[in-house]
Tab-separated table of C-alpha atoms in Angstrom:
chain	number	residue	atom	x	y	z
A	264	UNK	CA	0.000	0.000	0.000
A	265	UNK	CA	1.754	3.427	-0.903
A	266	UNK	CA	0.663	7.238	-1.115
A	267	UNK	CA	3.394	9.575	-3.001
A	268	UNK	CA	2.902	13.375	-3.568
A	269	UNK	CA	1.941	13.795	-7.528
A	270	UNK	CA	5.191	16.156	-7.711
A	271	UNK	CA	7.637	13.621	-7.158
A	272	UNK	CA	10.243	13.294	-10.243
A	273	UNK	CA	9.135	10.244	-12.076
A	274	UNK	CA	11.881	7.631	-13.445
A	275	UNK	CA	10.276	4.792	-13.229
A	276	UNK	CA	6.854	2.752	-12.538
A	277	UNK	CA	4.711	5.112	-10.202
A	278	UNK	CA	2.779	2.956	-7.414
A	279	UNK	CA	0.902	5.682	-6.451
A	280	UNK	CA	1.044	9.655	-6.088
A	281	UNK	CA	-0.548	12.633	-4.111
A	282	UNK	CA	-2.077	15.782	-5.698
A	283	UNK	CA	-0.853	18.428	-3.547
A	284	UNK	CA	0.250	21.215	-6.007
A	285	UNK	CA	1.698	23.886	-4.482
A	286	UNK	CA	-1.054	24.331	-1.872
A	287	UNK	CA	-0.239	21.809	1.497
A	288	UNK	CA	-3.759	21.796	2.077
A	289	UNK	CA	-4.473	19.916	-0.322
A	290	UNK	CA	-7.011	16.998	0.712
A	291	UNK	CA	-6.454	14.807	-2.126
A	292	UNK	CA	-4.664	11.718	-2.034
A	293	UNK	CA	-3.753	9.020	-4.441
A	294	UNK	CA	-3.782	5.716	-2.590
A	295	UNK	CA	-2.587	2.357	-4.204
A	296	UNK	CA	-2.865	-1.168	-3.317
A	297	UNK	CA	-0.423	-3.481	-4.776
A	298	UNK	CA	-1.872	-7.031	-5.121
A	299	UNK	CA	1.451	-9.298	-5.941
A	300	UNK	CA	2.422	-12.881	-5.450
A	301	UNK	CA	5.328	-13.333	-2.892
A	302	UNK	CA	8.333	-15.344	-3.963
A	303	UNK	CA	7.896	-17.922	-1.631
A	304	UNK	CA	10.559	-19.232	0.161
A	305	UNK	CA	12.949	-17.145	-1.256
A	306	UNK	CA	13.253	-13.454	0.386
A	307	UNK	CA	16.322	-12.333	-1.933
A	308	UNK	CA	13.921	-13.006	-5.097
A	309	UNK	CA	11.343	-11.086	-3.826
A	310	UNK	CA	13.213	-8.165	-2.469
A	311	UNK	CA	16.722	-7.878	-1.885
A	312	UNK	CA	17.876	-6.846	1.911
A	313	UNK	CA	14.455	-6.637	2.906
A	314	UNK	CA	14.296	-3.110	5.267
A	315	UNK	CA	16.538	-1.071	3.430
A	316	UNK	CA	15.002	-2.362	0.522
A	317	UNK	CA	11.979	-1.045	0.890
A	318	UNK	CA	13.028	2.499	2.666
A	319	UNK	CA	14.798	2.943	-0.413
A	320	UNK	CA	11.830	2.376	-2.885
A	321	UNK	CA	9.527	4.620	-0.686
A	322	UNK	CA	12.248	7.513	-0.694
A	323	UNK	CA	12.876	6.808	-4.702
A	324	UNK	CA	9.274	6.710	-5.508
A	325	UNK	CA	8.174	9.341	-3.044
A	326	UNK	CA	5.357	7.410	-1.610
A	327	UNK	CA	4.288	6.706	2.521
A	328	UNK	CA	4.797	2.864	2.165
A	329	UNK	CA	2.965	-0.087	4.491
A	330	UNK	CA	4.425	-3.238	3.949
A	331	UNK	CA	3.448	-6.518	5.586
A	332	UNK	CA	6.984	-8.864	7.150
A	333	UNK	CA	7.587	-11.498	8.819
A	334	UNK	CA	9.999	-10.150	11.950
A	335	UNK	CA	12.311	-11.879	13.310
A	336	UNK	CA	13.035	-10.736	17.221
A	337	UNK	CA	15.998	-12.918	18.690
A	338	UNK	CA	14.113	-16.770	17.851
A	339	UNK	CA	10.303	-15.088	17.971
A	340	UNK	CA	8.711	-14.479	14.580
A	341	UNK	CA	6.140	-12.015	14.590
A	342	UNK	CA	3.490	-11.483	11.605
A	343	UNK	CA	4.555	-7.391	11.422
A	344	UNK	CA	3.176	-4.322	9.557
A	345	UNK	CA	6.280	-1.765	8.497
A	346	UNK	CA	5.784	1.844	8.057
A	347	UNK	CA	8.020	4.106	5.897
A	348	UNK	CA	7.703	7.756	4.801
A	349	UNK	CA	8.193	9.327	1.734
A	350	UNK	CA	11.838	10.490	2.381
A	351	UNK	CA	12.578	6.922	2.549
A	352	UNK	CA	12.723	6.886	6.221
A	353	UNK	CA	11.234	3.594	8.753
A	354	UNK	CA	8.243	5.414	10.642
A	355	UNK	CA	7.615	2.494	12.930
A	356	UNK	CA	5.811	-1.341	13.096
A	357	UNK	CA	2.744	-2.994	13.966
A	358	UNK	CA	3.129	-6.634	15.283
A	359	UNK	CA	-0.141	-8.557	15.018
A	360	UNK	CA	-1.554	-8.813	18.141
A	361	UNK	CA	-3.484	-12.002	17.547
A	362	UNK	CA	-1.826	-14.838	15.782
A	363	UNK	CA	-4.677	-16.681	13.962
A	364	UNK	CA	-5.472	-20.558	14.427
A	365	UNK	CA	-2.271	-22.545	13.755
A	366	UNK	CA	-0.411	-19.573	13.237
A	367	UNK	CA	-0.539	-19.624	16.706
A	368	UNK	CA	2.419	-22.019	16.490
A	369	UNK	CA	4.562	-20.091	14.816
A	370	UNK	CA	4.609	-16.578	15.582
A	371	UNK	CA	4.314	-14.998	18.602
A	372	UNK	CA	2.383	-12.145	20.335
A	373	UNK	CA	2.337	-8.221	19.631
A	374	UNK	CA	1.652	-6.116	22.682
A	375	UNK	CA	-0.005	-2.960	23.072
A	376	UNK	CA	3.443	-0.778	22.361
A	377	UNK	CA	3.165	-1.220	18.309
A	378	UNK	CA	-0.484	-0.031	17.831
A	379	UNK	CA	0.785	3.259	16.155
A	380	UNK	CA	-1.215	5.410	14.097
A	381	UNK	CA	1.234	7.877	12.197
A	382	UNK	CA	0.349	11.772	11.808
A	383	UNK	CA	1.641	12.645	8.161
A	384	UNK	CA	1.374	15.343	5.809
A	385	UNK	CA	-1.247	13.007	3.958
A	386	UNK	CA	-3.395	11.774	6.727
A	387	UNK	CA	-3.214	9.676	9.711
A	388	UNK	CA	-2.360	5.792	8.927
A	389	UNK	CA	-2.027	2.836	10.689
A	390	UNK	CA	-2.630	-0.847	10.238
A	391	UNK	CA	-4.189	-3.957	11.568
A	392	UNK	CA	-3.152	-7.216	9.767
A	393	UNK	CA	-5.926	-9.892	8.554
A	394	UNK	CA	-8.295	-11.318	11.161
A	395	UNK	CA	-7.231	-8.972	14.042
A	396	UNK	CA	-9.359	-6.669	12.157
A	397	UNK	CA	-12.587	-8.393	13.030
A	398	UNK	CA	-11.268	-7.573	17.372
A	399	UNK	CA	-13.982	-4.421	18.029
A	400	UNK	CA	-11.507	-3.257	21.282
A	401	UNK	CA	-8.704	-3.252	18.689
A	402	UNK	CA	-10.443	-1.237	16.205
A	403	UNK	CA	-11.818	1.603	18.491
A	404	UNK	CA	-7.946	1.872	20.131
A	405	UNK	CA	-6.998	3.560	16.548
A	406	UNK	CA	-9.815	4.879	16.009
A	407	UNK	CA	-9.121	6.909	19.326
A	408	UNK	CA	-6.207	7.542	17.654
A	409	UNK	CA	-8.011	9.546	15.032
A	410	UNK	CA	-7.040	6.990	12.197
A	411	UNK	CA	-8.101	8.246	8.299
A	412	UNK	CA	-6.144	5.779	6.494
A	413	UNK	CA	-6.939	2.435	7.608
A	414	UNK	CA	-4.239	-0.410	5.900
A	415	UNK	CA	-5.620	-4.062	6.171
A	416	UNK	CA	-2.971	-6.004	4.344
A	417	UNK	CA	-5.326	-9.891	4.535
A	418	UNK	CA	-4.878	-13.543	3.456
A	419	UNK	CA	-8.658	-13.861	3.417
A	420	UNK	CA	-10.197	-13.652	-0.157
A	421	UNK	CA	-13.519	-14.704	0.732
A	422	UNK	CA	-16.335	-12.332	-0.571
A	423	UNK	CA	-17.533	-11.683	2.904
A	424	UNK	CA	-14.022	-9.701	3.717
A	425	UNK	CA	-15.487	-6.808	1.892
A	426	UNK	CA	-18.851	-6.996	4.169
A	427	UNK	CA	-16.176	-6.181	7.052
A	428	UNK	CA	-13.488	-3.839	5.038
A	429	UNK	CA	-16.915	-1.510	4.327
A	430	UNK	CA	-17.961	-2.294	7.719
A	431	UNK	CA	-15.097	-1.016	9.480
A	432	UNK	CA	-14.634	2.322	7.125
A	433	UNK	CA	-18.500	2.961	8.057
A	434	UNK	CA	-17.556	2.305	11.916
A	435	UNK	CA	-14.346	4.643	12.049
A	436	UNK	CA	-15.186	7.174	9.256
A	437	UNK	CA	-11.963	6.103	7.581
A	438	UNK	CA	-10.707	5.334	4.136
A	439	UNK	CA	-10.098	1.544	3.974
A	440	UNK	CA	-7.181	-0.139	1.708
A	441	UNK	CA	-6.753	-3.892	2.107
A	442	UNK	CA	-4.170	-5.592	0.536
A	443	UNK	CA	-4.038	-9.284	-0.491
A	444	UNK	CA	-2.061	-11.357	-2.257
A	445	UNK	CA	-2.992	-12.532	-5.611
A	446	UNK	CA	-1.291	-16.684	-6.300
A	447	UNK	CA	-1.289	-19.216	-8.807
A	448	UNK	CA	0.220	-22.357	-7.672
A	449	UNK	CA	3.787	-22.517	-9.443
A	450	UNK	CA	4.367	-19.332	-7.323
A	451	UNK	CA	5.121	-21.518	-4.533
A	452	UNK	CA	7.820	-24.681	-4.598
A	453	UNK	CA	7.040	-28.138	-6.118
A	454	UNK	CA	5.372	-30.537	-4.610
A	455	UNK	CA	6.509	-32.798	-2.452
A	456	UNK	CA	8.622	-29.466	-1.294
A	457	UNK	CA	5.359	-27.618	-0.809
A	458	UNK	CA	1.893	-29.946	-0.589
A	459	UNK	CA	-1.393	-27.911	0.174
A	460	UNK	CA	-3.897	-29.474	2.213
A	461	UNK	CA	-7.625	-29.341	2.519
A	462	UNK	CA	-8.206	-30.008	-0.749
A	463	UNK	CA	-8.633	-33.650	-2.989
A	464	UNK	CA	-8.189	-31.392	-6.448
A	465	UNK	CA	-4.952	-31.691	-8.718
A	466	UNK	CA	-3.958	-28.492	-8.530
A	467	UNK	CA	-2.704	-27.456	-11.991
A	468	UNK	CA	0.349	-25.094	-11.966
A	469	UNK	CA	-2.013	-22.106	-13.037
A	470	UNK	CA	-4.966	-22.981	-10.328
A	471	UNK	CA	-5.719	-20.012	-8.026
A	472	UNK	CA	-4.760	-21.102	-4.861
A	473	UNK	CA	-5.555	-17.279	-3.061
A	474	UNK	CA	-7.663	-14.938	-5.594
A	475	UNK	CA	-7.110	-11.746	-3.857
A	476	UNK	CA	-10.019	-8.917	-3.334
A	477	UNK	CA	-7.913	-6.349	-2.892
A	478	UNK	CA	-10.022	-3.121	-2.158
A	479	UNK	CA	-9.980	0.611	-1.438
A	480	UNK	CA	-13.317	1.605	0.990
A	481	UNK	CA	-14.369	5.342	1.402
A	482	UNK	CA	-15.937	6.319	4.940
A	483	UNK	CA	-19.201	6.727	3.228
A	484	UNK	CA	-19.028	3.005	2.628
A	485	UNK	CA	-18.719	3.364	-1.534
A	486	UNK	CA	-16.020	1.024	-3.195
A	487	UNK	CA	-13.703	2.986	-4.948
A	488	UNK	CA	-11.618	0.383	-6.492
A	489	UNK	CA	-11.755	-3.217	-6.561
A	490	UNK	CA	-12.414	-5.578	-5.609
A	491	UNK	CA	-10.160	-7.591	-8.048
A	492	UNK	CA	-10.212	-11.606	-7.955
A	493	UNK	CA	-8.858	-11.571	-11.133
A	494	UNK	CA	-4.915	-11.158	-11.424
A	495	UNK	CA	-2.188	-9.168	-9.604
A	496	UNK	CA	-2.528	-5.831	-10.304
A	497	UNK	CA	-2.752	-2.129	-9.131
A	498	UNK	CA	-5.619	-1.034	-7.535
A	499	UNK	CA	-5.540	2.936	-7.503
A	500	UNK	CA	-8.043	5.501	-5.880
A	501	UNK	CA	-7.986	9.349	-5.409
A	502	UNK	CA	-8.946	9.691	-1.294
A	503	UNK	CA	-10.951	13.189	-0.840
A	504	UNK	CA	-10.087	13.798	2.837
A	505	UNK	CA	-12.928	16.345	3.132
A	506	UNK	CA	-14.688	13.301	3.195
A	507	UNK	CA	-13.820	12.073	6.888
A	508	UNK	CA	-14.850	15.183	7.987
A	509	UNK	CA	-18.614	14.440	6.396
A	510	UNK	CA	-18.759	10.801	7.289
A	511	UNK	CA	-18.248	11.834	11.018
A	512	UNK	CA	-20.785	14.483	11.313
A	513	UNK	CA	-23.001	11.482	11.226
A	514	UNK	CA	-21.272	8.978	13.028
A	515	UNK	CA	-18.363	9.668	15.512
A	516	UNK	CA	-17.888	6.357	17.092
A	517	UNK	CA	-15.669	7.831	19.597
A	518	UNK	CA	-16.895	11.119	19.509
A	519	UNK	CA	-20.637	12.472	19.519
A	520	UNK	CA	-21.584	8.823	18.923
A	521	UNK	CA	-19.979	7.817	21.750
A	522	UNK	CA	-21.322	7.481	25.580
A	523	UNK	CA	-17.893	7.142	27.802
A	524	UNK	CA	-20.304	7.748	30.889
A	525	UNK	CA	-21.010	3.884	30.243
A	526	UNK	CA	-18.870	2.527	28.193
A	527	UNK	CA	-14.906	3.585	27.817
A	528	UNK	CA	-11.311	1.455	26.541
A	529	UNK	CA	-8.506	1.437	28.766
A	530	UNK	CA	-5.135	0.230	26.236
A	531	UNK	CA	-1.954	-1.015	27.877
A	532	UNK	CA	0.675	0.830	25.455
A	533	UNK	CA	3.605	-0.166	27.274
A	534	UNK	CA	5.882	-3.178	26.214
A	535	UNK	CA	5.288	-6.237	28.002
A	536	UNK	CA	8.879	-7.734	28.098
A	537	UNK	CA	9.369	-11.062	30.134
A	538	UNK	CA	12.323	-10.121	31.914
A	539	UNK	CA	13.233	-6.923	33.826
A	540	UNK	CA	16.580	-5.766	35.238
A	541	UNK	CA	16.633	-3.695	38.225
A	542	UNK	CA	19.991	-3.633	39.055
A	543	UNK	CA	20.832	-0.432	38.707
A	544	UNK	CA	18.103	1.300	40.724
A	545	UNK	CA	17.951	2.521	44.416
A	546	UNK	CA	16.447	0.767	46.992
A	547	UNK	CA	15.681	2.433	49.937
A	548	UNK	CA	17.434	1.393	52.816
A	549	UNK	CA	20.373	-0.901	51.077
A	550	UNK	CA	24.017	-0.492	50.038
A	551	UNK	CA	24.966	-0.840	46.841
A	552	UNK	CA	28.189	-3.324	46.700
C-alpha cells in the first residue's frame, strides 16, 4: 500500500502519487494497493535486503509505504506491519496482536506498544493485519487515535471480507485499503517441497490457490476500487479527505456517537517484556556493593 505526492520526479513505474500542487492543504490523495504474489521461500527473489530495501523504494518513488513482514526478534517471529515515509525513512511497526489458528504455532504475540497510528502530511495511517481486524476493542484503540487511512494487508479472499473492510470504514469514518495477495500455484515450490492441504483437487500449476479482493473503501461506505479476484494488479483511488470530515458528522464512534459515561477502553501501550533488570536502581534502605 503506498501514497506519493503527484510532484515527485518520475523515473520509473509510479505505485501511487498525491495531488498536492503547491497548496499543502491539499485533501487529495492518491492511494494504491499493490496485489502481488510473494516469492515464496525465497526473500532475496522477492526483495533484496528486505528493510533497506523497501526504505529505499519509498524515498525513490516518493510514496508513505505499508508493507506486511515477517519479523524476526531474537528466535520469535512475529506477523509485522512496516511503516516508511516518503523520504525513505522507517516510521515504525505494527506486530499482530493475535496470531490466527495454527499460526498460533509459529509466531508470537504483539503487545499494546506497536499499535501506532502515524500523523503525516497526507493523513493519519495505521494498520491492523488480517483477522485482528474483526477484534472491536482493537479497532476503536486507533480509532481513538483519530485513524483516516486504515491499511488491512489480509490472506482472506472470501467475498464476505469486503462486508467487514466496508464495515469497518463505516464504523471509524476512515478510508479503507486492504491488501491481499494474488497466487497461482507454481508461485510456490514443487510438490513434495510444498503440498497444500484441505483439498482432494490436482492443482494445476495455473490454479488459483488465493484470488485476492484487494479493495480501497471510502468512509461513506462506496467502493472505490476493486475488488479484483482476477490477477495481480494495481488497484488505484484518489482519497478526498474532506470526506472524513462528512462521514463523522453522522457517526463519531468515539466522539458524539460515543457514551464514555457507560462505556470507555482502557489500552496497555507499554511493552510487556518477560524479563526486567533492576539492578541499577535505588532501593531504599540498602548499600549498593
Amino acid at each position: 500500500m503506498a501514497l506519493v505526492p503527484s510532484s515527485a520526479p518520475i523515473d520509473g513505474p509510479v505505485f501511487a502519487e498525491v495531488d498536492m500542487g503547491s497548496d499543502s492543504s491539499a485533501l487529495t490523495v492518491r492511494a494504491t494497493v499493490v496485489q502481488a504474489s510473494t516469492v515464496f521461500y525465497d526473500t532475496p527473489a522477492t526483495l533484496g535486503p528486505e528493510v533497506d530495501r523497501l526504505a529505499a523504494l519509498a524515498g525513490k518513488y516518493k510514496v508513505y509505504l505499508v508493507m506486511g513482514v515477517i519479523e524476526r526478534a531474537g528466535y520469535t517471529l512475529y506477523c509485522t506491519v512496516l511503516f516508511f515515509d516518503s523520504q525513505g525513512q522507517y516510521m515504525g511497526k505494527h506486530r499482530k496482536l493475535m496470531p490466527t489458528a495454527l499460526e498460533r504455532i509459529i509466531w508470537g504475540f504483539g503487545d499494546g506498544s506497536t499499535i501506532p497510528v502515524f500523523e503525516t502530511p497526507i493523513g493519519k495511517m495505521g494498520a491492523l493485519i488480517c483477522w485482528e481486524n474483526k477484534m472491536p476493542l482493537l479497532r476503536t484503540a486507533l480509532y481513538g487515535k483519530g485513524i483516516e487511512i486504515y491499511c488491512a494487508p489480509t490472506a482472506d479472499s472470501r467475498d464476505i471480507w469486503q462486508a467487514s473492510m466496508t464495515h469497518i470504514a463505516l464504523e471509524g469514518g476512515c478510508f479503507v485499503l486492504s491488501a491481499n495477495q494474488f497466487c497461482l500455484r507454481k508461485d510456490y515450490p514443487p510438490p513434495p517441497e510444498y503440498v497444500f492441504g484441505g483439498t482432494d483437487d490436482e492443482l494445476s500449476p495455473d490454479s488459483v490457490v488465493c484470488s485476492g479482493g484487494s479493495v480501497i473503501i471510502s468512509p461513506s461506505g462506496a467502493v472505490l476500487a476493486g475488488p479484483n479476484y482476477e490477477r495481480e494488479a494495481l488497484i488505484s483511488a484518489d482519497l478526498d479527505l474532506c470526506e472524513i470530515a462528512r462521514a463523522k458528522f453522522d457517526f463519531d464512534v468515539v466522539g458524539h456517537y460515543s457514551r464514555p459515561d457507560i462505556l470507555s477502553l482502557t489500552v496497555k501501550d507499554h511493552p510487556l517484556n518477560t524479563v526486567t533488570f533492576t539492578s541499577g536502581a535505588k532501593v531504599e534502605g540498602s548499600q549498593k556493593l
